[in-house]
Amino acid sequence: MKHIKPPAEPFRIKMVEKIRPTTRRERDIVLREAGYNVFNIPAEKVYIDLLTDSGTSAMSDNQWSGLLIGDESYAGAKNFFHLESVVKNIFCFNHVIPTHQGRAAERILFEALVKKGDFVPNNIHFDTTRANVEIRGAQPVDLVIEEAYNPDSDYPFKGNMDIERLKKFIDKKGPERIPLVMITITNNSGGGQPVSVRNIKEVSQVCKQHGIPLFFDACRFAENAYFIKKREKGYEHKTILEITQEIFSYGQGATMSAKKDALVNIGGFIALDDDLLAEKLKNLLILSEGFPTYGGLAGRDLEAIARGLEEVLEEDYLEYRVNQVAYLGQLLDNAGVPIFKPVGGHAVYLLADRFLPHIPRHQYPGWALTVALYREAGIRAVEIGGVMFAHKDKKTGKEIFPQLELVRLAIPRRVYTGAHLEYVAEAIIDLYKNRDKIRGLRIVRESPHLRHFTVRMEEI
Ligand code: F0G
């Protein structure tokens, strides 16, 4: 087995937040009270929190100092103009519309563009994107390449859209029923896998031929750009900024959750070229988010986003970031723990159905693994499998399960050290050795939409 080391952090720590391990007994009680749903666990009772990389980043001294120069004017705050110029430089779109987070950007964009009976193709929709399409009475369609569903394929761009399927789909449904095409970079619901420039260019050409606008779900655009630099021929000598500028040059706009690659705890935006559409979006924004120069955020938040977007392009940061995630993946893989390969940009995904082959899909092996991981080690992860994504057959009511049964270990940015990741790896390896003891669950109570957030379970 080759000896591997965590990447050295390109920062030092000048403020710390205490985290406290709990006892197994305590965690047993917490789990029972939480209805065996880790979303219901108070964060203080979690030792290492890998629930999400969203809004959990540590800000830099530069970002924190930016908060002090927040201009809290209702209209035209100077921080908006800073954010606007940074976004224009990276994304190269004419209009920048702040929102309080990514899903607000989605909701407003779809409210303006999507109507009943429409279809919205994506490589794979994230759950809020999917729900925001559905609530318009339209249908979200996932058109990612076949390799995306094969956890053993080492294809370098498993987030790519299947161009032939996209063409056929447009021919079948007609471009007038497809108000936009989206590409999610990196593809979160498919293992945090990148999309290549070549693929983006091809999608863009198909869209152009049919007059369909192409939008990016851009949450993790910098991590995607770093993968392009490392894996795509012709990009090894380009800067991350040059790569992002090229990516976005192929589209007409983007929705962004700043809670990921803008390295902040709250925020988002829409960026786009179309003047008329921008006008419409701003009017919708005023109804729910606020005036177009703040969009539901404080001036200080806008400043932190602007500064975060500048920092996320730094290559030493991205190298550390992507390698930290890869390091955790490597520790697990070396010990034979089944993981999705190659390791994605923001998370390691465990293959729960292979980890727990004795638990059938209708007893939710991924969910069972999140419960076991918390109980044994105080680690919080999230199931991306049967509970999150199963849909019910309209006639029989029987659950139809998604192809992959995953547990995501999302790594917050600049938060945990190499030693923390080693603790996580050891805990999972121990759990894998004792996997026979892990039990399945049944649902006690569930809601009809996005049930994973509120479902209550019991162990079988
Ligand atoms: N698109 C993608 C690809 C996402 O991963 C997320 C959020 C959103 C849109 C929505 O952004 O949370 O700011 O409203 N993903 C988080 C996650 C929640 O845990 O993966 P938001």
Short mmCIF file of C-alpha atoms and ligand atoms in Angstrom, two decimals:
data_model
loop_
_atom_site.label_atom_id
_atom_site.label_comp_id
_atom_site.label_asym_id
_atom_site.label_seq_id
_atom_site.Cartn_x
_atom_site.Cartn_y
_atom_site.Cartn_z
CA MET A 1 0.00 0.00 0.00
CA LYS A 2 1.48 3.34 -0.93
CA HIS A 3 2.03 5.85 1.82
CA ILE A 4 -0.04 8.97 1.27
CA LYS A 5 0.02 12.32 2.97
CA PRO A 6 -2.61 15.02 3.31
CA PRO A 7 -1.86 18.19 1.32
CA ALA A 8 -0.37 20.99 3.44
CA GLU A 9 -2.97 23.69 4.09
CA PRO A 10 -2.13 26.96 2.25
CA PHE A 11 -3.28 28.99 5.27
CA ARG A 12 -2.70 29.16 8.98
CA ILE A 13 -5.40 29.26 11.61
CA LYS A 14 -5.95 32.41 13.66
CA MET A 15 -9.36 31.74 15.11
CA VAL A 16 -10.73 28.41 16.29
CA GLU A 17 -14.16 27.02 17.05
CA LYS A 18 -14.41 24.34 19.70
CA ILE A 19 -15.87 20.98 18.69
CA ARG A 20 -16.69 18.39 21.29
CA PRO A 21 -16.83 14.62 20.93
CA THR A 22 -19.94 13.02 22.44
CA THR A 23 -20.33 9.56 23.96
CA ARG A 24 -21.96 6.70 22.11
CA ARG A 25 -24.72 6.65 24.75
CA GLU A 26 -25.43 10.32 24.14
CA ARG A 27 -25.55 9.76 20.40
CA ASP A 28 -27.98 6.86 20.79
CA ILE A 29 -30.42 9.19 22.56
CA VAL A 30 -29.85 11.97 20.03
CA LEU A 31 -30.61 9.58 17.17
CA ARG A 32 -33.80 8.35 18.74
CA GLU A 33 -35.00 11.91 19.34
CA ALA A 34 -34.05 12.85 15.79
CA GLY A 35 -36.21 10.09 14.31
CA TYR A 36 -33.02 8.59 12.83
CA ASN A 37 -32.70 11.56 10.53
CA VAL A 38 -29.33 13.36 10.74
CA PHE A 39 -30.94 16.61 9.54
CA ASN A 40 -32.71 16.70 12.93
CA ILE A 41 -29.51 16.45 14.99
CA PRO A 42 -28.37 19.65 16.75
CA ALA A 43 -25.00 20.60 15.19
CA GLU A 44 -23.42 20.84 18.65
CA LYS A 45 -23.89 17.09 18.98
CA VAL A 46 -21.87 16.46 15.81
CA TYR A 47 -18.08 16.05 15.99
CA ILE A 48 -17.14 16.20 12.30
CA ASP A 49 -19.91 17.66 10.15
CA LEU A 50 -19.76 16.52 6.53
CA LEU A 51 -23.46 17.10 5.85
CA THR A 52 -22.65 19.70 3.23
CA ASP A 53 -19.96 21.93 1.76
CA SER A 54 -22.65 24.61 1.34
CA GLY A 55 -22.42 27.70 3.52
CA THR A 56 -19.95 25.91 5.78
CA SER A 57 -16.71 27.46 4.48
CA ALA A 58 -14.27 29.31 6.72
CA MET A 59 -13.85 32.88 5.49
CA SER A 60 -10.39 34.43 5.23
CA ASP A 61 -9.08 37.44 7.18
CA ASN A 62 -9.49 39.34 3.91
CA GLN A 63 -13.20 38.43 3.73
CA TRP A 64 -13.83 39.16 7.41
CA SER A 65 -12.24 42.57 7.06
CA GLY A 66 -14.48 43.16 4.04
CA LEU A 67 -17.50 42.81 6.32
CA LEU A 68 -16.44 45.97 8.14
CA ILE A 69 -16.72 48.06 5.00
CA GLY A 70 -20.23 46.84 4.24
CA ASP A 71 -22.22 49.73 2.80
CA GLU A 72 -25.76 49.19 4.05
CA SER A 73 -27.47 51.71 1.80
CA TYR A 74 -30.79 50.44 0.46
CA ALA A 75 -29.86 51.17 -3.14
CA GLY A 76 -26.53 51.32 -4.95
CA ALA A 77 -24.26 50.11 -2.13
CA LYS A 78 -20.61 50.29 -3.15
CA ASN A 79 -20.15 46.57 -2.36
CA PHE A 80 -22.68 45.73 -5.07
CA PHE A 81 -20.50 47.46 -7.65
CA HIS A 82 -17.46 45.57 -6.39
CA LEU A 83 -19.34 42.27 -6.65
CA GLU A 84 -20.66 43.21 -10.07
CA SER A 85 -17.18 43.94 -11.43
CA VAL A 86 -15.74 40.70 -10.00
CA VAL A 87 -18.59 38.59 -11.40
CA LYS A 88 -18.37 40.32 -14.79
CA ASN A 89 -14.66 39.54 -14.94
CA ILE A 90 -15.08 35.83 -14.12
CA PHE A 91 -18.46 35.05 -15.71
CA CYS A 92 -18.39 37.65 -18.51
CA PHE A 93 -22.16 38.29 -18.42
CA ASN A 94 -23.63 41.82 -18.56
CA HIS A 95 -26.10 41.66 -15.68
CA VAL A 96 -25.45 40.56 -12.10
CA ILE A 97 -28.49 40.06 -9.86
CA PRO A 98 -27.80 39.10 -6.22
CA THR A 99 -30.11 36.65 -4.41
CA HIS A 100 -30.07 35.29 -0.86
CA GLN A 101 -28.92 31.87 -2.07
CA GLY A 102 -28.81 29.58 -5.10
CA ARG A 103 -32.36 28.26 -5.01
CA ALA A 104 -33.77 31.80 -5.04
CA ALA A 105 -31.82 32.41 -8.24
CA GLU A 106 -33.33 29.22 -9.69
CA ARG A 107 -36.85 30.08 -8.64
CA ILE A 108 -36.73 33.57 -10.12
CA LEU A 109 -35.10 32.46 -13.37
CA PHE A 110 -37.61 29.63 -13.86
CA GLU A 111 -40.54 31.85 -12.96
CA ALA A 112 -39.57 34.07 -15.88
CA LEU A 113 -38.69 31.35 -18.38
CA VAL A 114 -40.43 28.05 -17.62
CA LYS A 115 -44.12 27.30 -18.08
CA LYS A 116 -46.45 24.33 -17.70
CA GLY A 117 -45.65 21.45 -20.06
CA ASP A 118 -42.05 22.58 -20.69
CA PHE A 119 -38.93 20.44 -20.32
CA VAL A 120 -35.61 21.48 -18.81
CA PRO A 121 -32.61 19.29 -19.65
CA ASN A 122 -29.58 19.27 -17.35
CA ASN A 123 -26.68 16.84 -16.91
CA ILE A 124 -28.25 15.96 -13.53
CA HIS A 125 -30.52 18.39 -11.71
CA PHE A 126 -29.68 19.13 -8.09
CA ASP A 127 -32.71 18.52 -5.84
CA THR A 128 -33.73 22.20 -5.44
CA THR A 129 -33.30 22.79 -9.18
CA ARG A 130 -35.45 19.77 -9.91
CA ALA A 131 -38.13 20.91 -7.44
CA ASN A 132 -38.11 24.47 -8.83
CA VAL A 133 -38.70 23.12 -12.36
CA GLU A 134 -41.47 20.80 -11.18
CA ILE A 135 -43.31 23.50 -9.29
CA ARG A 136 -43.68 25.37 -12.61
CA GLY A 137 -45.53 22.30 -13.98
CA ALA A 138 -42.54 21.46 -16.16
CA GLN A 139 -40.39 18.36 -16.31
CA PRO A 140 -36.71 18.21 -15.35
CA VAL A 141 -34.74 15.81 -17.57
CA ASP A 142 -31.29 14.37 -16.75
CA LEU A 143 -29.19 13.78 -19.86
CA VAL A 144 -25.76 12.98 -18.42
CA ILE A 145 -23.47 10.46 -20.16
CA GLU A 146 -23.83 6.77 -19.33
CA GLU A 147 -20.46 6.65 -17.49
CA ALA A 148 -21.89 8.95 -14.81
CA TYR A 149 -23.79 6.02 -13.34
CA ASN A 150 -20.82 3.65 -13.34
CA PRO A 151 -18.88 4.15 -10.10
CA ASP A 152 -15.94 2.10 -11.40
CA SER A 153 -15.31 3.98 -14.64
CA ASP A 154 -12.34 6.32 -14.36
CA TYR A 155 -13.62 8.59 -17.15
CA PRO A 156 -12.21 12.05 -16.30
CA PHE A 157 -15.36 14.08 -17.12
CA LYS A 158 -18.26 12.06 -15.80
CA GLY A 159 -20.37 15.20 -15.46
CA ASN A 160 -20.59 15.57 -19.25
CA MET A 161 -23.91 15.85 -21.04
CA ASP A 162 -24.76 13.10 -23.54
CA ILE A 163 -24.80 15.14 -26.76
CA GLU A 164 -26.66 12.54 -28.84
CA ARG A 165 -29.38 12.17 -26.20
CA LEU A 166 -29.68 15.95 -26.00
CA LYS A 167 -30.09 16.26 -29.79
CA LYS A 168 -32.67 13.47 -29.87
CA PHE A 169 -34.54 14.94 -26.96
CA ILE A 170 -34.79 18.37 -28.61
CA ASP A 171 -35.90 16.77 -31.88
CA LYS A 172 -38.56 14.74 -30.08
CA LYS A 173 -40.05 17.46 -27.87
CA GLY A 174 -39.37 20.47 -30.10
CA PRO A 175 -37.26 23.48 -29.09
CA GLU A 176 -40.38 25.57 -28.36
CA ARG A 177 -41.06 23.40 -25.31
CA ILE A 178 -37.48 23.71 -24.00
CA PRO A 179 -37.04 27.23 -22.57
CA LEU A 180 -33.45 26.59 -21.46
CA VAL A 181 -30.79 23.91 -21.11
CA MET A 182 -28.69 23.79 -17.94
CA ILE A 183 -25.29 22.30 -17.13
CA THR A 184 -24.35 21.78 -13.50
CA ILE A 185 -20.63 22.31 -12.83
CA THR A 186 -19.45 20.24 -11.06
CA ASN A 187 -22.24 17.70 -11.23
CA ASN A 188 -23.18 17.44 -7.54
CA SER A 189 -25.89 14.77 -7.81
CA GLY A 190 -23.57 12.62 -9.93
CA GLY A 191 -20.64 12.51 -7.52
CA GLY A 192 -19.23 16.04 -7.87
CA GLN A 193 -17.81 15.16 -11.29
CA PRO A 194 -16.52 17.81 -13.71
CA VAL A 195 -17.73 18.76 -17.18
CA SER A 196 -15.12 19.35 -19.91
CA VAL A 197 -14.82 22.53 -21.97
CA ARG A 198 -15.21 20.41 -25.07
CA ASN A 199 -18.55 19.07 -23.87
CA ILE A 200 -19.76 22.53 -22.84
CA LYS A 201 -18.85 23.81 -26.30
CA GLU A 202 -20.77 20.98 -27.97
CA VAL A 203 -23.86 21.53 -25.82
CA SER A 204 -23.64 25.21 -26.63
CA GLN A 205 -23.55 24.51 -30.38
CA VAL A 206 -26.61 22.25 -30.16
CA CYS A 207 -28.48 24.89 -28.14
CA LYS A 208 -27.50 27.63 -30.57
CA GLN A 209 -28.77 25.66 -33.57
CA HIS A 210 -32.18 25.47 -31.91
CA GLY A 211 -32.20 28.94 -30.38
CA ILE A 212 -32.31 27.58 -26.81
CA PRO A 213 -30.40 29.54 -24.14
CA LEU A 214 -27.77 27.66 -22.14
CA PHE A 215 -27.44 28.41 -18.42
CA PHE A 216 -24.91 27.06 -15.94
CA ASP A 217 -25.69 25.92 -12.42
CA ALA A 218 -22.32 27.30 -11.43
CA CYS A 219 -21.98 26.62 -7.66
CA ARG A 220 -18.67 24.79 -7.99
CA PHE A 221 -17.31 26.43 -11.13
CA ALA A 222 -13.78 26.93 -9.77
CA GLU A 223 -13.39 23.29 -8.75
CA ASN A 224 -14.65 22.35 -12.21
CA ALA A 225 -12.09 24.68 -13.80
CA TYR A 226 -9.29 23.15 -11.75
CA PHE A 227 -10.20 19.66 -13.02
CA ILE A 228 -10.15 21.03 -16.58
CA LYS A 229 -6.67 22.41 -16.04
CA LYS A 230 -5.47 19.05 -14.71
CA ARG A 231 -7.32 16.73 -17.08
CA GLU A 232 -8.21 18.39 -20.37
CA LYS A 233 -5.63 18.65 -23.12
CA GLY A 234 -4.71 22.19 -24.07
CA TYR A 235 -5.66 23.72 -20.70
CA GLU A 236 -2.63 22.81 -18.60
CA HIS A 237 -1.00 26.22 -19.08
CA LYS A 238 -4.11 28.38 -18.76
CA THR A 239 -5.01 30.21 -15.56
CA ILE A 240 -8.18 29.28 -13.69
CA LEU A 241 -9.60 32.70 -14.62
CA GLU A 242 -8.94 32.09 -18.33
CA ILE A 243 -10.66 28.71 -18.08
CA THR A 244 -13.74 30.10 -16.30
CA GLN A 245 -14.00 32.93 -18.83
CA GLU A 246 -13.97 30.39 -21.64
CA ILE A 247 -16.55 28.13 -19.94
CA PHE A 248 -19.04 30.94 -19.46
CA SER A 249 -18.45 32.36 -22.95
CA TYR A 250 -20.42 29.36 -24.28
CA GLY A 251 -23.58 30.18 -22.31
CA GLN A 252 -26.14 32.94 -21.90
CA GLY A 253 -26.21 32.99 -18.12
CA ALA A 254 -25.69 31.25 -14.79
CA THR A 255 -27.31 30.70 -11.43
CA MET A 256 -24.89 30.65 -8.53
CA SER A 257 -25.02 29.55 -4.93
CA ALA A 258 -22.23 31.63 -3.39
CA LYS A 259 -22.33 29.22 -0.44
CA LYS A 260 -19.97 26.92 -2.33
CA ASP A 261 -17.20 28.37 -4.50
CA ALA A 262 -17.63 31.97 -3.33
CA LEU A 263 -16.39 30.81 0.08
CA VAL A 264 -19.15 32.50 2.09
CA ASN A 265 -21.89 31.39 4.46
CA ILE A 266 -24.84 32.90 2.58
CA GLY A 267 -25.59 34.38 -0.82
CA GLY A 268 -26.08 33.75 -4.50
CA PHE A 269 -26.72 35.50 -7.79
CA ILE A 270 -27.95 35.23 -11.34
CA ALA A 271 -25.65 36.46 -14.11
CA LEU A 272 -26.90 36.82 -17.68
CA ASP A 273 -26.63 38.71 -20.96
CA ASP A 274 -30.24 39.18 -22.13
CA ASP A 275 -31.36 42.76 -21.26
CA LEU A 276 -35.10 42.06 -21.44
CA LEU A 277 -34.90 38.92 -19.35
CA ALA A 278 -32.70 40.74 -16.81
CA GLU A 279 -35.39 43.41 -16.50
CA LYS A 280 -38.02 40.76 -15.85
CA LEU A 281 -35.85 38.99 -13.27
CA LYS A 282 -35.18 42.23 -11.43
CA ASN A 283 -38.91 42.89 -11.18
CA LEU A 284 -39.49 39.41 -9.76
CA LEU A 285 -36.56 39.90 -7.41
CA ILE A 286 -38.11 43.01 -5.90
CA LEU A 287 -41.21 41.01 -4.94
CA SER A 288 -39.41 38.54 -2.71
CA GLU A 289 -35.67 39.14 -2.40
CA GLY A 290 -35.26 42.90 -2.47
CA PHE A 291 -33.93 45.77 -4.55
CA PRO A 292 -31.65 44.61 -7.41
CA THR A 293 -28.46 45.96 -5.85
CA TYR A 294 -28.79 43.82 -2.72
CA GLY A 295 -31.20 40.95 -3.51
CA GLY A 296 -31.86 39.77 0.05
CA LEU A 297 -28.29 40.24 1.26
CA ALA A 298 -26.57 42.82 3.41
CA GLY A 299 -23.91 45.06 1.84
CA ARG A 300 -21.30 43.25 3.91
CA ASP A 301 -22.38 39.89 2.47
CA LEU A 302 -21.91 41.25 -1.06
CA GLU A 303 -18.38 42.31 -0.14
CA ALA A 304 -17.52 38.89 1.32
CA ILE A 305 -18.79 37.19 -1.85
CA ALA A 306 -16.75 39.52 -4.09
CA ARG A 307 -13.60 38.79 -2.11
CA GLY A 308 -14.35 35.04 -1.91
CA LEU A 309 -14.73 34.85 -5.69
CA GLU A 310 -11.30 36.40 -6.10
CA GLU A 311 -9.72 33.98 -3.61
CA VAL A 312 -11.30 30.84 -5.03
CA LEU A 313 -9.42 31.34 -8.30
CA GLU A 314 -6.04 31.01 -6.54
CA GLU A 315 -4.41 27.86 -7.72
CA ASP A 316 -2.66 26.88 -4.50
CA TYR A 317 -6.05 27.00 -2.77
CA LEU A 318 -7.73 24.85 -5.44
CA GLU A 319 -4.87 22.36 -5.49
CA TYR A 320 -5.13 21.93 -1.71
CA ARG A 321 -8.92 21.78 -1.87
CA VAL A 322 -9.25 19.12 -4.53
CA ASN A 323 -6.33 17.11 -3.11
CA GLN A 324 -7.79 17.18 0.40
CA VAL A 325 -10.95 15.54 -0.88
CA ALA A 326 -8.90 13.09 -2.97
CA TYR A 327 -6.82 12.26 0.13
CA LEU A 328 -9.86 11.11 2.08
CA GLY A 329 -10.97 9.08 -0.96
CA GLN A 330 -7.54 7.47 -1.23
CA LEU A 331 -7.46 6.45 2.46
CA LEU A 332 -10.82 4.72 2.05
CA ASP A 333 -10.03 3.14 -1.29
CA ASN A 334 -6.73 1.74 0.02
CA ALA A 335 -8.69 -0.02 2.77
CA GLY A 336 -11.13 -1.53 0.27
CA VAL A 337 -14.10 0.67 1.23
CA PRO A 338 -16.37 0.97 -1.84
CA ILE A 339 -16.35 4.59 -3.10
CA PHE A 340 -17.47 6.36 -6.26
CA LYS A 341 -14.50 6.91 -8.59
CA PRO A 342 -12.85 9.14 -9.52
CA VAL A 343 -13.25 11.23 -6.35
CA GLY A 344 -15.24 14.43 -7.02
CA GLY A 345 -14.34 18.03 -6.26
CA HIS A 346 -16.20 18.66 -3.02
CA ALA A 347 -17.03 15.26 -1.58
CA VAL A 348 -16.25 11.57 -1.33
CA TYR A 349 -19.27 9.40 -2.06
CA LEU A 350 -19.61 5.96 -0.44
CA LEU A 351 -21.37 3.24 -2.44
CA ALA A 352 -23.86 2.29 0.25
CA ASP A 353 -25.39 -0.66 -1.60
CA ARG A 354 -21.97 -2.31 -1.88
CA PHE A 355 -21.00 -1.29 1.66
CA LEU A 356 -24.16 -2.91 3.05
CA PRO A 357 -25.16 -5.66 0.60
CA HIS A 358 -27.31 -7.34 3.28
CA ILE A 359 -29.70 -4.35 3.44
CA PRO A 360 -32.25 -4.28 0.56
CA ARG A 361 -33.00 -0.98 -1.19
CA HIS A 362 -36.43 -0.67 0.44
CA GLN A 363 -34.69 -0.64 3.82
CA TYR A 364 -32.51 2.28 2.70
CA PRO A 365 -28.86 1.17 3.01
CA GLY A 366 -27.54 4.70 2.41
CA TRP A 367 -29.69 6.10 5.18
CA ALA A 368 -28.63 3.24 7.46
CA LEU A 369 -25.00 4.14 6.81
CA THR A 370 -25.53 7.78 7.81
CA VAL A 371 -27.15 6.60 11.04
CA ALA A 372 -24.30 4.17 11.78
CA LEU A 373 -21.64 6.77 11.00
CA TYR A 374 -23.17 9.17 13.47
CA ARG A 375 -23.75 6.55 16.14
CA GLU A 376 -20.25 5.09 16.00
CA ALA A 377 -18.16 8.22 15.39
CA GLY A 378 -20.24 11.41 15.69
CA ILE A 379 -19.76 12.09 11.98
CA ARG A 380 -22.65 13.56 9.99
CA ALA A 381 -22.97 12.70 6.29
CA VAL A 382 -25.91 12.80 3.91
CA GLU A 383 -27.71 10.06 2.00
CA ILE A 384 -28.08 10.66 -1.73
CA GLY A 385 -30.09 7.60 -2.61
CA GLY A 386 -33.45 5.99 -2.05
CA VAL A 387 -34.85 8.34 0.56
CA MET A 388 -33.77 11.48 -1.26
CA PHE A 389 -34.56 10.45 -4.83
CA ALA A 390 -36.99 7.50 -5.00
CA HIS A 391 -40.26 8.29 -6.75
CA LYS A 392 -43.49 6.42 -6.36
CA ASP A 393 -45.18 4.51 -9.13
CA LYS A 394 -48.45 6.36 -9.78
CA LYS A 395 -50.52 3.15 -9.99
CA THR A 396 -48.97 0.80 -7.43
CA GLY A 397 -47.48 3.38 -5.05
CA LYS A 398 -44.32 1.26 -5.02
CA GLU A 399 -41.03 3.08 -4.69
CA ILE A 400 -38.78 3.21 -7.73
CA PHE A 401 -35.20 3.70 -6.62
CA PRO A 402 -32.49 5.78 -8.30
CA GLN A 403 -29.62 3.91 -9.92
CA LEU A 404 -27.08 4.94 -7.30
CA GLU A 405 -27.34 4.54 -3.53
CA LEU A 406 -24.74 6.98 -2.21
CA VAL A 407 -23.64 8.54 1.03
CA ARG A 408 -21.92 11.87 0.52
CA LEU A 409 -19.06 13.00 2.74
CA ALA A 410 -18.97 16.67 1.74
CA ILE A 411 -15.87 18.53 2.88
CA PRO A 412 -16.43 22.14 4.01
CA ARG A 413 -13.84 24.49 2.52
CA ARG A 414 -10.84 25.46 4.70
CA VAL A 415 -12.46 24.01 7.83
CA TYR A 416 -11.05 20.58 8.69
CA THR A 417 -7.39 19.54 8.83
CA GLY A 418 -5.71 16.42 7.47
CA ALA A 419 -5.94 14.86 10.96
CA HIS A 420 -9.72 15.35 10.96
CA LEU A 421 -9.96 13.54 7.65
CA GLU A 422 -7.83 10.69 9.02
CA TYR A 423 -10.26 10.39 11.94
CA VAL A 424 -13.12 10.16 9.44
CA ALA A 425 -11.33 7.55 7.33
CA GLU A 426 -10.50 5.39 10.37
CA ALA A 427 -14.09 5.52 11.59
CA ILE A 428 -15.44 4.46 8.20
CA ILE A 429 -12.89 1.68 7.83
CA ASP A 430 -13.86 0.36 11.29
CA LEU A 431 -17.51 0.54 10.33
CA TYR A 432 -16.77 -1.34 7.11
CA LYS A 433 -15.09 -4.13 9.09
CA ASN A 434 -18.21 -4.41 11.26
CA ARG A 435 -20.76 -3.74 8.54
CA ASP A 436 -22.77 -6.91 9.27
CA LYS A 437 -24.08 -5.27 12.46
CA ILE A 438 -25.70 -2.33 10.64
CA ARG A 439 -29.50 -2.57 10.29
CA GLY A 440 -31.96 -1.19 7.76
CA LEU A 441 -34.78 1.26 8.52
CA ARG A 442 -38.42 1.82 7.79
CA ILE A 443 -40.23 5.12 7.32
CA VAL A 444 -42.59 6.24 10.07
CA ARG A 445 -43.58 9.64 8.70
CA GLU A 446 -42.76 11.47 5.47
CA SER A 447 -43.72 14.57 3.48
CA PRO A 448 -44.62 14.46 -0.23
CA HIS A 449 -41.77 16.77 -1.39
CA LEU A 450 -38.06 16.68 -0.52
CA ARG A 451 -38.91 14.12 2.15
CA HIS A 452 -35.32 13.54 3.28
CA PHE A 453 -35.27 16.83 5.20
CA THR A 454 -38.10 15.86 7.55
CA VAL A 455 -38.63 12.09 7.31
CA ARG A 456 -38.78 10.13 10.58
CA MET A 457 -37.56 6.54 10.66
CA GLU A 458 -37.19 3.54 12.95
CA GLU A 459 -34.63 0.76 12.88
CA ILE A 460 -35.66 -2.71 11.80
N1 F0G B 1 -27.31 23.74 -7.37
C1 F0G B 1 -26.44 22.84 -6.89
C2 F0G B 1 -25.63 22.02 -7.83
C3 F0G B 1 -26.29 22.69 -5.51
O1 F0G B 1 -25.43 21.79 -5.05
C4 F0G B 1 -27.07 23.49 -4.64
C5 F0G B 1 -26.98 23.34 -3.20
C6 F0G B 1 -27.96 24.42 -5.20
C7 F0G B 1 -28.05 24.51 -6.57
C8 F0G B 1 -28.84 25.31 -4.35
O2 F0G B 1 -28.10 26.29 -3.71
O3 F0G B 1 -28.37 25.82 -1.27
O4 F0G B 1 -27.62 28.06 -2.08
O5 F0G B 1 -29.95 27.33 -2.40
N2 F0G B 1 -26.44 22.37 -2.66
C9 F0G B 1 -26.24 22.12 -1.23
C10 F0G B 1 -25.65 20.76 -1.05
C11 F0G B 1 -27.43 22.38 -0.38
O6 F0G B 1 -25.59 20.31 0.12
O7 F0G B 1 -25.20 20.14 -2.01
P1 F0G B 1 -28.55 26.89 -2.28
#
